[in-house]
Short mmCIF file of C-alpha atoms in Angstrom, two decimals:
data_model
loop_
_atom_site.label_atom_id
_atom_site.label_comp_id
_atom_site.label_asym_id
_atom_site.label_seq_id
_atom_site.Cartn_x
_atom_site.Cartn_y
_atom_site.Cartn_z
CA LEU A 1 26.48 -3.25 43.73
CA LEU A 2 23.85 -5.96 43.42
CA THR A 3 22.74 -7.31 46.77
CA ASP A 4 19.87 -9.13 48.40
CA HIS A 5 17.83 -7.56 51.17
CA GLY A 6 17.81 -10.62 53.43
CA MET A 7 21.19 -12.21 54.05
CA PRO A 8 22.67 -14.07 57.01
CA GLY A 9 24.87 -11.98 59.28
CA MET A 10 24.24 -8.62 57.61
CA SER A 11 21.18 -7.20 55.90
CA GLY A 12 21.38 -5.76 52.43
CA LEU A 13 20.64 -2.33 53.88
CA GLU A 14 23.60 -2.61 56.24
CA LEU A 15 25.83 -3.64 53.32
CA VAL A 16 24.60 -0.66 51.29
CA LYS A 17 25.36 1.72 54.15
CA CYS A 18 28.94 0.39 54.41
CA ALA A 19 29.44 0.38 50.63
CA ARG A 20 28.18 3.95 50.27
CA ARG A 21 30.88 5.15 52.68
CA LEU A 22 33.52 3.72 50.34
CA ARG A 23 31.86 4.44 46.97
CA PRO A 24 29.12 7.07 47.35
CA ASN A 25 28.31 7.24 43.62
CA MET A 26 28.21 3.51 42.93
CA PRO A 27 24.85 2.30 41.57
CA VAL A 28 23.06 0.02 44.06
CA LEU A 29 20.38 -2.50 43.12
CA MET A 30 18.68 -4.58 45.80
CA LEU A 31 16.79 -7.83 45.29
CA THR A 32 14.03 -8.67 47.74
CA GLY A 33 11.51 -11.38 48.35
CA PHE A 34 10.18 -9.40 51.30
CA GLY A 35 7.76 -7.08 49.49
CA HIS A 36 5.41 -7.37 52.44
CA GLU A 37 8.01 -5.60 54.60
CA GLY A 38 7.77 -2.34 52.69
CA LEU A 39 10.44 -2.99 50.07
CA GLN A 40 8.39 -3.07 46.90
CA SER A 41 9.40 -2.00 43.42
CA GLY A 42 9.44 1.78 43.38
CA ASP A 43 10.17 2.12 47.11
CA THR A 44 13.83 2.91 47.60
CA PRO A 45 15.49 3.05 51.00
CA PRO A 46 18.36 5.53 51.47
CA GLY A 47 21.38 4.57 49.38
CA VAL A 48 19.48 2.16 47.11
CA ASP A 49 18.87 3.13 43.48
CA LEU A 50 16.47 0.36 42.52
CA ILE A 51 14.49 -2.36 44.32
CA ILE A 52 13.86 -5.53 42.31
CA ASN A 53 11.26 -7.98 43.61
CA LYS A 54 12.04 -11.69 43.42
CA PRO A 55 11.56 -13.82 41.52
CA VAL A 56 13.03 -11.79 38.70
CA PRO A 57 13.42 -13.11 35.14
CA PRO A 58 17.11 -13.26 34.13
CA LEU A 59 16.61 -10.87 31.21
CA GLN A 60 14.97 -8.27 33.48
CA LEU A 61 17.85 -8.56 35.97
CA ARG A 62 20.39 -8.25 33.17
CA ARG A 63 18.66 -5.11 31.85
CA ALA A 64 18.49 -3.52 35.32
CA VAL A 65 22.21 -4.10 35.90
CA ALA A 66 23.11 -2.82 32.42
CA ASP A 67 20.95 0.30 32.90
CA ALA A 68 22.56 0.97 36.29
CA ILE A 69 26.06 0.72 34.85
CA HIS A 70 25.33 2.52 31.57
CA PRO A 71 22.06 4.49 31.90
CA PRO A 72 20.05 4.75 28.67
CA GLN A 73 20.58 8.04 26.82
CA ASN A 74 17.02 9.26 27.40
CA VAL A 75 17.18 8.85 31.20
CA VAL A 76 18.75 11.48 33.44
CA PRO A 77 21.68 10.03 35.47
CA PHE A 78 20.89 8.97 39.06
CA ASN A 79 22.49 11.90 40.86
CA VAL A 80 21.18 14.58 38.48
CA VAL A 81 17.44 13.88 38.75
CA SER A 82 15.55 16.63 40.53
CA ASP A 83 11.84 16.73 41.29
CA ALA A 84 11.33 19.45 38.69
CA ALA A 85 13.24 17.65 35.94
CA LYS A 86 12.32 13.97 36.37
CA PRO A 87 11.50 12.41 33.01
CA ALA A 88 8.43 10.17 33.09
CA GLU A 89 10.47 7.16 31.93
CA ALA A 90 13.15 7.51 34.66
CA HIS A 91 12.95 4.21 36.50
CA VAL A 92 16.00 4.41 38.71
CA LYS A 93 16.08 6.94 41.50
CA ARG A 94 18.23 7.61 44.51
CA GLY A 95 16.44 6.81 47.77
#
């Protein structure tokens, strides 16, 4: 799921909460232009795997989506990462 944080009618966080009920293991990436509201790269609210600050170059967005769908071989899958076993290069984490 690729969503924006700020949307009319429903926030991205509300959408994530609803989507997680239907597909709990689905990768979730959230775009935001609201870094000043606490959603900065590296900060992940519950249910969000990766926060991407806008503006984002198309190639960076493409790579983030590709990595979420097919994680690189040297990165532990989202739901397997534990504090004791986090590789330094793991860039996607469950919030």
